[in-house]
């Protein structure tokens, strides 16, 4: 393969939408996977490693199942696991290659994506079976094909977007229950996660102007959930976690196309409800992949052992409506997929509203979700779940669930969303409006922006969050330019925050959960410093279990080294937990006298994202007052 680079994709993303297909005026815009580059650090390393691993997946193995269906000779064995059972993530992988190419300019990604798409087309011309897909596979193919068009300018794929959709229109059952329960009826009709369909169908309409896509999308609006949200009726019932949040991106595209405020209203209410009652300290959600369970304290219960006397029940109702026994093979958060749904959802909300608060959930998962994951292995094993159990957990790529057909958990859904997550790193740091540049997340990076013909570069050259101290931003431009610079202040930043320009403090509000804003005439070499000291604080798992909490330091979730019941004041952890000098950054240790049953012992904490494979950790702990 060609290992050269190409800096400019054929198509300018976000500029392809046909006139009349967008009914709203967003408050600000993302950079569409372009003009932003990560600088060296943990998250850049994740992105680089992911690119090399996914480039290394043999083309023949990715294409094997399609060639078999088309009667085309294949010398490969194909991939194992989910992919081998139906290539369910092929579309997601195409999308990841396209976006990562757009992010990096690495032409190897462009070349691989186009080759795979071309070979799929060749097989599709030989067999109509490639167009006969269930809702799950169709939605992912549709999204990947649209990514090829929008980010690579690959126009050859457009006729197949229409053919896929016409086949789906003929196949999909309209008379299914529309309450989102993933029960036997939905599975037997091959209609799971149908409520995620509108996002890319509306997008197909926006990109092509073809009314057929819009009409088909409208037929799959998830009114059950969105109407309940708008009426603030949160008795929704246990539902599949990732796909429920992902359905909110369908509401987002419906809002863009129709301008109907009820879609945006449902999104805003969902954000507040989810982040208040349904997420862990990491931003993860969906224990055992369940969301909206009706039992109060379900997050805390999910962390307890079955012998715990405070556990409300040994069983729970899962997302298919079945009462099942608790089992730790179903983890605390399906992390790659759950993060992908949140990254998209919050990106839409940020752009539509311009409100800084919608960067908060992203921040949690950026540092403690996807940012804390293990690399995907070359054989398709992935850290499917993140676990936060009271009796400890390890990060592992081993998934102990065997499917009924004998397929193991390799190359499953998370191998399709993880590379999209790391591509998204570059798409959710910076935003722009007509006269302002926004910084939502503070990974080491740079962004290039053109305002009124003036080329402007903003570079974050701080190691945040891997080291404390102010975030430092350097502005480079020819001459000078006037614009607004808006910096998101995290909700946890309740200390002595400050903003300086060229060493001099600026009198502007640096308020948690808001933008710190400066408008001025900027010159080449201006340095902006924003400082929000990291506080040490506990976050209880939920209101019903206030004595179960995770320790946080600024944006980072910490984990203890041994199983412990602590004795101490959760409101003032800095009085009994202190940084350890000479250790790795962000290592903390308790004073003696705070480990229940052992007055002479101490326990140490370190950032969850730094914990390696198969190392035991204890993120949530019981804490009793003195």
mmCIF file of N, CA and C in Angstrom, residues 193-303:
data_model
loop_
_atom_site.group_PDB
_atom_site.id
_atom_site.type_symbol
_atom_site.label_atom_id
_atom_site.label_comp_id
_atom_site.label_asym_id
_atom_site.label_seq_id
_atom_site.Cartn_x
_atom_site.Cartn_y
_atom_site.Cartn_z
ATOM 1 N N UNK A 193 -32.854 -2.517 17.306
ATOM 2 C CA UNK A 193 -32.319 -1.148 17.257
ATOM 3 C C UNK A 193 -32.853 -0.358 16.061
ATOM 4 N N UNK A 194 -34.104 -0.620 15.687
ATOM 5 C CA UNK A 194 -34.709 0.076 14.541
ATOM 6 C C UNK A 194 -34.736 1.588 14.739
ATOM 7 N N UNK A 195 -34.769 2.014 15.998
ATOM 8 C CA UNK A 195 -34.905 3.443 16.299
ATOM 9 C C UNK A 195 -33.617 4.232 16.041
ATOM 10 N N UNK A 196 -32.536 3.536 15.669
ATOM 11 C CA UNK A 196 -31.313 4.246 15.265
ATOM 12 C C UNK A 196 -31.303 4.542 13.763
ATOM 13 N N UNK A 197 -32.297 4.041 13.028
ATOM 14 C CA UNK A 197 -32.317 4.213 11.571
ATOM 15 C C UNK A 197 -32.419 5.669 11.112
ATOM 16 N N UNK A 198 -33.236 6.513 11.748
ATOM 17 C CA UNK A 198 -33.449 7.843 11.171
ATOM 18 C C UNK A 198 -32.196 8.692 11.030
ATOM 19 N N UNK A 199 -31.229 8.547 11.927
ATOM 20 C CA UNK A 199 -30.063 9.443 11.862
ATOM 21 C C UNK A 199 -29.425 9.441 10.481
ATOM 22 N N UNK A 200 -29.046 8.278 9.992
ATOM 23 C CA UNK A 200 -28.352 8.236 8.706
ATOM 24 C C UNK A 200 -29.304 8.326 7.519
ATOM 25 N N UNK A 201 -30.574 7.982 7.711
ATOM 26 C CA UNK A 201 -31.538 8.200 6.629
ATOM 27 C C UNK A 201 -31.764 9.695 6.395
ATOM 28 N N UNK A 202 -31.946 10.442 7.470
ATOM 29 C CA UNK A 202 -32.065 11.899 7.312
ATOM 30 C C UNK A 202 -30.778 12.474 6.727
ATOM 31 N N UNK A 203 -29.666 11.937 7.147
ATOM 32 C CA UNK A 203 -28.377 12.405 6.621
ATOM 33 C C UNK A 203 -28.263 12.109 5.131
ATOM 34 N N UNK A 204 -28.742 10.937 4.705
ATOM 35 C CA UNK A 204 -28.730 10.606 3.278
ATOM 36 C C UNK A 204 -29.563 11.611 2.491
ATOM 37 N N UNK A 205 -30.692 12.002 3.048
ATOM 38 C CA UNK A 205 -31.512 13.038 2.405
ATOM 39 C C UNK A 205 -30.753 14.360 2.332
ATOM 40 N N UNK A 206 -30.083 14.731 3.409
ATOM 41 C CA UNK A 206 -29.346 15.993 3.426
ATOM 42 C C UNK A 206 -28.222 16.004 2.388
ATOM 43 N N UNK A 207 -27.582 14.861 2.207
ATOM 44 C CA UNK A 207 -26.453 14.787 1.279
ATOM 45 C C UNK A 207 -26.885 14.681 -0.175
ATOM 46 N N UNK A 208 -28.040 14.077 -0.421
ATOM 47 C CA UNK A 208 -28.446 13.806 -1.806
ATOM 48 C C UNK A 208 -29.663 14.597 -2.255
ATOM 49 N N UNK A 209 -30.494 15.028 -1.328
ATOM 50 C CA UNK A 209 -31.743 15.689 -1.693
ATOM 51 C C UNK A 209 -32.842 14.725 -2.098
ATOM 52 N N UNK A 210 -32.582 13.427 -2.025
ATOM 53 C CA UNK A 210 -33.563 12.413 -2.407
ATOM 54 C C UNK A 210 -34.641 12.291 -1.320
ATOM 55 N N UNK A 211 -35.879 12.642 -1.664
ATOM 56 C CA UNK A 211 -36.982 12.658 -0.702
ATOM 57 C C UNK A 211 -37.275 11.274 -0.130
ATOM 58 N N UNK A 212 -36.955 10.246 -0.883
ATOM 59 C CA UNK A 212 -37.243 8.881 -0.447
ATOM 60 C C UNK A 212 -36.578 8.581 0.902
ATOM 61 N N UNK A 213 -35.362 9.090 1.088
ATOM 62 C CA UNK A 213 -34.659 8.863 2.350
ATOM 63 C C UNK A 213 -35.378 9.562 3.506
ATOM 64 N N UNK A 214 -35.816 10.784 3.281
ATOM 65 C CA UNK A 214 -36.501 11.537 4.338
ATOM 66 C C UNK A 214 -37.812 10.860 4.714
ATOM 67 N N UNK A 215 -38.569 10.423 3.735
ATOM 68 C CA UNK A 215 -39.853 9.789 4.011
ATOM 69 C C UNK A 215 -39.664 8.489 4.789
ATOM 70 N N UNK A 216 -38.655 7.716 4.401
ATOM 71 C CA UNK A 216 -38.395 6.454 5.101
ATOM 72 C C UNK A 216 -37.926 6.733 6.529
ATOM 73 N N UNK A 217 -37.114 7.755 6.712
ATOM 74 C CA UNK A 217 -36.634 8.118 8.048
ATOM 75 C C UNK A 217 -37.793 8.472 8.968
ATOM 76 N N UNK A 218 -38.711 9.272 8.459
ATOM 77 C CA UNK A 218 -39.828 9.732 9.285
ATOM 78 C C UNK A 218 -40.639 8.567 9.823
ATOM 79 N N UNK A 219 -40.719 7.496 9.067
ATOM 80 C CA UNK A 219 -41.479 6.331 9.494
ATOM 81 C C UNK A 219 -40.874 5.592 10.666
ATOM 82 N N UNK A 220 -39.626 5.931 11.033
ATOM 83 C CA UNK A 220 -38.960 5.241 12.134
ATOM 84 C C UNK A 220 -38.678 6.166 13.317
ATOM 85 N N UNK A 221 -39.345 7.312 13.360
ATOM 86 C CA UNK A 221 -39.205 8.189 14.527
ATOM 87 C C UNK A 221 -39.550 7.411 15.797
ATOM 88 N N UNK A 222 -38.766 7.620 16.839
ATOM 89 C CA UNK A 222 -38.922 6.876 18.092
ATOM 90 C C UNK A 222 -39.814 7.676 19.048
ATOM 91 N N UNK A 223 -41.083 7.784 18.678
ATOM 92 C CA UNK A 223 -42.004 8.635 19.424
ATOM 93 C C UNK A 223 -42.224 8.152 20.855
ATOM 94 N N UNK A 224 -42.143 6.836 21.077
ATOM 95 C CA UNK A 224 -42.343 6.322 22.435
ATOM 96 C C UNK A 224 -41.384 6.996 23.403
ATOM 97 N N UNK A 225 -40.101 6.993 23.086
ATOM 98 C CA UNK A 225 -39.113 7.583 23.983
ATOM 99 C C UNK A 225 -39.168 9.103 23.956
ATOM 100 N N UNK A 226 -39.189 9.667 22.765
ATOM 101 C CA UNK A 226 -39.099 11.125 22.660
ATOM 102 C C UNK A 226 -40.317 11.819 23.267
ATOM 103 N N UNK A 227 -41.509 11.215 23.125
ATOM 104 C CA UNK A 227 -42.705 11.804 23.736
ATOM 105 C C UNK A 227 -42.649 11.699 25.260
ATOM 106 N N UNK A 228 -42.168 10.559 25.758
ATOM 107 C CA UNK A 228 -42.034 10.415 27.207
ATOM 108 C C UNK A 228 -41.059 11.453 27.766
ATOM 109 N N UNK A 229 -39.967 11.653 27.069
ATOM 110 C CA UNK A 229 -39.004 12.649 27.526
ATOM 111 C C UNK A 229 -39.631 14.037 27.551
ATOM 112 N N UNK A 230 -40.328 14.382 26.497
ATOM 113 C CA UNK A 230 -40.920 15.718 26.428
ATOM 114 C C UNK A 230 -42.002 15.944 27.480
ATOM 115 N N UNK A 231 -42.646 14.877 27.912
ATOM 116 C CA UNK A 231 -43.641 15.011 28.981
ATOM 117 C C UNK A 231 -43.020 14.763 30.356
ATOM 118 N N UNK A 232 -41.696 14.560 30.385
ATOM 119 C CA UNK A 232 -40.946 14.274 31.615
ATOM 120 C C UNK A 232 -41.512 13.060 32.356
ATOM 121 N N UNK A 233 -41.934 12.098 31.586
ATOM 122 C CA UNK A 233 -42.385 10.817 32.126
ATOM 123 C C UNK A 233 -41.210 9.855 31.988
ATOM 124 N N UNK A 234 -40.491 9.652 33.083
ATOM 125 C CA UNK A 234 -39.279 8.846 33.021
ATOM 126 C C UNK A 234 -39.521 7.381 33.390
ATOM 127 N N UNK A 235 -40.787 6.975 33.473
ATOM 128 C CA UNK A 235 -41.117 5.563 33.660
ATOM 129 C C UNK A 235 -41.068 4.888 32.293
ATOM 130 N N UNK A 236 -39.872 4.786 31.774
ATOM 131 C CA UNK A 236 -39.658 4.289 30.409
ATOM 132 C C UNK A 236 -39.549 2.776 30.393
ATOM 133 N N UNK A 237 -38.999 2.221 31.472
ATOM 134 C CA UNK A 237 -38.797 0.784 31.549
ATOM 135 C C UNK A 237 -37.418 0.407 31.069
ATOM 136 N N UNK A 238 -36.874 -0.718 31.532
ATOM 137 C CA UNK A 238 -35.524 -1.120 31.137
ATOM 138 C C UNK A 238 -35.394 -1.245 29.623
ATOM 139 N N UNK A 239 -34.383 -0.601 29.083
ATOM 140 C CA UNK A 239 -34.134 -0.609 27.644
ATOM 141 C C UNK A 239 -32.635 -0.764 27.394
ATOM 142 N N UNK A 240 -32.296 -1.160 26.181
ATOM 143 C CA UNK A 240 -30.898 -1.351 25.805
ATOM 144 C C UNK A 240 -30.170 -0.014 25.855
ATOM 145 N N UNK A 241 -29.110 0.070 26.652
ATOM 146 C CA UNK A 241 -28.528 1.361 27.022
ATOM 147 C C UNK A 241 -27.928 2.118 25.841
ATOM 148 N N UNK A 242 -26.952 1.516 25.194
ATOM 149 C CA UNK A 242 -26.248 2.231 24.122
ATOM 150 C C UNK A 242 -27.203 2.713 23.038
ATOM 151 N N UNK A 243 -28.090 1.836 22.600
ATOM 152 C CA UNK A 243 -28.928 2.199 21.457
ATOM 153 C C UNK A 243 -29.992 3.227 21.831
ATOM 154 N N UNK A 244 -30.391 3.272 23.116
ATOM 155 C CA UNK A 244 -31.330 4.324 23.523
ATOM 156 C C UNK A 244 -30.671 5.696 23.414
ATOM 157 N N UNK A 245 -29.441 5.801 23.886
ATOM 158 C CA UNK A 245 -28.727 7.075 23.765
ATOM 159 C C UNK A 245 -28.427 7.364 22.297
ATOM 160 N N UNK A 246 -28.104 6.331 21.546
ATOM 161 C CA UNK A 246 -27.822 6.526 20.119
ATOM 162 C C UNK A 246 -29.059 7.016 19.369
ATOM 163 N N UNK A 247 -30.232 6.628 19.840
ATOM 164 C CA UNK A 247 -31.460 7.078 19.171
ATOM 165 C C UNK A 247 -31.629 8.593 19.257
ATOM 166 N N UNK A 248 -30.983 9.216 20.218
ATOM 167 C CA UNK A 248 -31.082 10.669 20.356
ATOM 168 C C UNK A 248 -30.360 11.388 19.220
ATOM 169 N N UNK A 249 -29.426 10.695 18.569
ATOM 170 C CA UNK A 249 -28.816 11.260 17.361
ATOM 171 C C UNK A 249 -29.790 11.199 16.190
ATOM 172 N N UNK A 250 -30.727 10.256 16.234
ATOM 173 C CA UNK A 250 -31.810 10.260 15.247
ATOM 174 C C UNK A 250 -32.708 11.473 15.463
ATOM 175 N N UNK A 251 -32.988 11.786 16.723
ATOM 176 C CA UNK A 251 -33.762 12.994 17.016
ATOM 177 C C UNK A 251 -33.025 14.235 16.523
ATOM 178 N N UNK A 252 -31.704 14.212 16.641
ATOM 179 C CA UNK A 252 -30.902 15.360 16.200
ATOM 180 C C UNK A 252 -31.056 15.612 14.707
ATOM 181 N N UNK A 253 -30.925 14.563 13.904
ATOM 182 C CA UNK A 253 -31.041 14.756 12.452
ATOM 183 C C UNK A 253 -32.478 15.105 12.052
ATOM 184 N N UNK A 254 -33.443 14.563 12.784
ATOM 185 C CA UNK A 254 -34.831 14.943 12.514
ATOM 186 C C UNK A 254 -35.029 16.432 12.772
ATOM 187 N N UNK A 255 -34.397 16.928 13.821
ATOM 188 C CA UNK A 255 -34.473 18.361 14.127
ATOM 189 C C UNK A 255 -33.841 19.193 13.019
ATOM 190 N N UNK A 256 -32.697 18.762 12.511
ATOM 191 C CA UNK A 256 -32.039 19.503 11.435
ATOM 192 C C UNK A 256 -32.922 19.590 10.191
ATOM 193 N N UNK A 257 -33.567 18.486 9.868
ATOM 194 C CA UNK A 257 -34.325 18.412 8.618
ATOM 195 C C UNK A 257 -35.687 19.097 8.730
ATOM 196 N N UNK A 258 -36.327 18.985 9.891
ATOM 197 C CA UNK A 258 -37.689 19.515 10.032
ATOM 198 C C UNK A 258 -37.760 20.857 10.741
ATOM 199 N N UNK A 259 -36.773 21.125 11.602
ATOM 200 C CA UNK A 259 -36.839 22.331 12.422
ATOM 201 C C UNK A 259 -37.820 22.233 13.566
ATOM 202 N N UNK A 260 -38.404 21.054 13.784
ATOM 203 C CA UNK A 260 -39.405 20.855 14.832
ATOM 204 C C UNK A 260 -38.709 20.844 16.199
ATOM 205 N N UNK A 261 -39.068 21.784 17.065
ATOM 206 C CA UNK A 261 -38.399 21.954 18.351
ATOM 207 C C UNK A 261 -38.617 20.785 19.305
ATOM 208 N N UNK A 262 -39.621 19.946 19.045
ATOM 209 C CA UNK A 262 -39.858 18.837 19.975
ATOM 210 C C UNK A 262 -38.688 17.865 19.986
ATOM 211 N N UNK A 263 -37.982 17.755 18.873
ATOM 212 C CA UNK A 263 -36.819 16.871 18.827
ATOM 213 C C UNK A 263 -35.693 17.417 19.701
ATOM 214 N N UNK A 264 -35.426 18.704 19.582
ATOM 215 C CA UNK A 264 -34.380 19.322 20.401
ATOM 216 C C UNK A 264 -34.762 19.296 21.873
ATOM 217 N N UNK A 265 -36.022 19.525 22.160
ATOM 218 C CA UNK A 265 -36.490 19.480 23.544
ATOM 219 C C UNK A 265 -36.254 18.107 24.152
ATOM 220 N N UNK A 266 -36.578 17.048 23.412
ATOM 221 C CA UNK A 266 -36.357 15.686 23.911
ATOM 222 C C UNK A 266 -34.881 15.445 24.187
ATOM 223 N N UNK A 267 -34.016 15.949 23.325
ATOM 224 C CA UNK A 267 -32.576 15.785 23.517
ATOM 225 C C UNK A 267 -32.095 16.482 24.788
ATOM 226 N N UNK A 268 -32.548 17.701 25.001
ATOM 227 C CA UNK A 268 -32.117 18.458 26.179
ATOM 228 C C UNK A 268 -32.590 17.793 27.466
ATOM 229 N N UNK A 269 -33.846 17.365 27.473
ATOM 230 C CA UNK A 269 -34.386 16.712 28.668
ATOM 231 C C UNK A 269 -33.659 15.392 28.904
ATOM 232 N N UNK A 270 -33.383 14.653 27.846
ATOM 233 C CA UNK A 270 -32.649 13.392 27.978
ATOM 234 C C UNK A 270 -31.276 13.630 28.588
ATOM 235 N N UNK A 271 -30.586 14.651 28.115
ATOM 236 C CA UNK A 271 -29.244 14.936 28.647
ATOM 237 C C UNK A 271 -29.305 15.177 30.151
ATOM 238 N N UNK A 272 -30.226 16.006 30.585
ATOM 239 C CA UNK A 272 -30.318 16.324 32.011
ATOM 240 C C UNK A 272 -30.693 15.099 32.834
ATOM 241 N N UNK A 273 -31.655 14.321 32.348
ATOM 242 C CA UNK A 273 -32.084 13.128 33.079
ATOM 243 C C UNK A 273 -30.964 12.092 33.143
ATOM 244 N N UNK A 274 -30.314 11.849 32.032
ATOM 245 C CA UNK A 274 -29.268 10.828 31.988
ATOM 246 C C UNK A 274 -28.079 11.200 32.861
ATOM 247 N N UNK A 275 -27.619 12.432 32.747
ATOM 248 C CA UNK A 275 -26.419 12.817 33.495
ATOM 249 C C UNK A 275 -26.698 13.012 34.977
ATOM 250 N N UNK A 276 -27.957 13.197 35.348
ATOM 251 C CA UNK A 276 -28.305 13.364 36.761
ATOM 252 C C UNK A 276 -28.547 12.031 37.454
ATOM 253 N N UNK A 277 -29.147 11.068 36.741
ATOM 254 C CA UNK A 277 -29.601 9.846 37.412
ATOM 255 C C UNK A 277 -29.055 8.539 36.843
ATOM 256 N N UNK A 278 -28.327 8.566 35.746
ATOM 257 C CA UNK A 278 -28.040 7.295 35.079
ATOM 258 C C UNK A 278 -26.580 7.073 34.686
ATOM 259 N N UNK A 279 -25.661 7.913 35.129
ATOM 260 C CA UNK A 279 -24.268 7.691 34.731
ATOM 261 C C UNK A 279 -23.378 7.487 35.951
ATOM 262 N N UNK A 280 -22.299 6.733 35.722
ATOM 263 C CA UNK A 280 -21.259 6.561 36.724
ATOM 264 C C UNK A 280 -20.301 7.756 36.676
ATOM 265 N N UNK A 281 -19.358 7.784 37.598
ATOM 266 C CA UNK A 281 -18.384 8.881 37.652
ATOM 267 C C UNK A 281 -17.587 8.991 36.360
ATOM 268 N N UNK A 282 -17.378 7.877 35.685
ATOM 269 C CA UNK A 282 -16.616 7.859 34.433
ATOM 270 C C UNK A 282 -17.386 8.434 33.254
ATOM 271 N N UNK A 283 -18.690 8.633 33.426
ATOM 272 C CA UNK A 283 -19.558 8.958 32.296
ATOM 273 C C UNK A 283 -20.166 7.724 31.674
ATOM 274 N N UNK A 284 -19.682 6.543 32.075
ATOM 275 C CA UNK A 284 -20.252 5.293 31.592
ATOM 276 C C UNK A 284 -21.666 5.099 32.114
ATOM 277 N N UNK A 285 -22.409 4.218 31.461
ATOM 278 C CA UNK A 285 -23.807 3.994 31.829
ATOM 279 C C UNK A 285 -24.227 2.622 31.326
ATOM 280 N N UNK A 286 -25.378 2.173 31.819
ATOM 281 C CA UNK A 286 -25.944 0.935 31.305
ATOM 282 C C UNK A 286 -25.347 -0.325 31.892
ATOM 283 N N UNK A 287 -25.405 -0.531 33.232
ATOM 284 C CA UNK A 287 -24.942 -1.807 33.776
ATOM 285 C C UNK A 287 -25.753 -2.957 33.194
ATOM 286 N N UNK A 288 -25.051 -4.012 32.779
ATOM 287 C CA UNK A 288 -25.683 -5.127 32.068
ATOM 288 C C UNK A 288 -26.422 -4.629 30.831
ATOM 289 N N UNK A 289 -25.950 -3.510 30.285
ATOM 290 C CA UNK A 289 -26.489 -2.885 29.074
ATOM 291 C C UNK A 289 -27.927 -2.407 29.246
ATOM 292 N N UNK A 290 -28.336 -2.139 30.497
ATOM 293 C CA UNK A 290 -29.704 -1.701 30.774
ATOM 294 C C UNK A 290 -29.739 -0.238 31.197
ATOM 295 N N UNK A 291 -30.724 0.464 30.685
ATOM 296 C CA UNK A 291 -30.940 1.869 31.009
ATOM 297 C C UNK A 291 -32.411 2.068 31.355
ATOM 298 N N UNK A 292 -32.683 3.065 32.152
ATOM 299 C CA UNK A 292 -34.053 3.442 32.536
ATOM 300 C C UNK A 292 -34.748 2.365 33.365
ATOM 301 N N UNK A 293 -33.974 1.561 34.081
ATOM 302 C CA UNK A 293 -34.622 0.600 34.966
ATOM 303 C C UNK A 293 -35.435 1.348 36.005
ATOM 304 N N UNK A 294 -36.535 0.766 36.429
ATOM 305 C CA UNK A 294 -37.463 1.467 37.313
ATOM 306 C C UNK A 294 -37.100 1.320 38.784
ATOM 307 N N UNK A 295 -36.074 0.543 39.097
ATOM 308 C CA UNK A 295 -35.693 0.352 40.493
ATOM 309 C C UNK A 295 -34.731 1.456 40.925
ATOM 310 N N UNK A 296 -35.115 2.192 41.939
ATOM 311 C CA UNK A 296 -34.245 3.239 42.463
ATOM 312 C C UNK A 296 -32.963 2.610 43.009
ATOM 313 N N UNK A 297 -31.849 3.231 42.727
ATOM 314 C CA UNK A 297 -30.577 2.706 43.208
ATOM 315 C C UNK A 297 -30.001 1.606 42.354
ATOM 316 N N UNK A 298 -30.436 1.493 41.101
ATOM 317 C CA UNK A 298 -29.976 0.374 40.271
ATOM 318 C C UNK A 298 -28.499 0.471 39.924
ATOM 319 N N UNK A 299 -27.956 1.685 39.846
ATOM 320 C CA UNK A 299 -26.521 1.796 39.581
ATOM 321 C C UNK A 299 -25.723 1.208 40.742
ATOM 322 N N UNK A 300 -26.079 1.597 41.960
ATOM 323 C CA UNK A 300 -25.381 1.063 43.125
ATOM 324 C C UNK A 300 -25.553 -0.432 43.269
ATOM 325 N N UNK A 301 -26.776 -0.925 43.042
ATOM 326 C CA UNK A 301 -27.011 -2.366 43.130
ATOM 327 C C UNK A 301 -26.145 -3.135 42.140
ATOM 328 N N UNK A 302 -25.920 -2.557 40.973
ATOM 329 C CA UNK A 302 -25.145 -3.263 39.946
ATOM 330 C C UNK A 302 -23.695 -3.471 40.350
ATOM 331 N N UNK A 303 -23.225 -2.727 41.354
ATOM 332 C CA UNK A 303 -21.833 -2.840 41.797
ATOM 333 C C UNK A 303 -21.654 -3.841 42.926
#
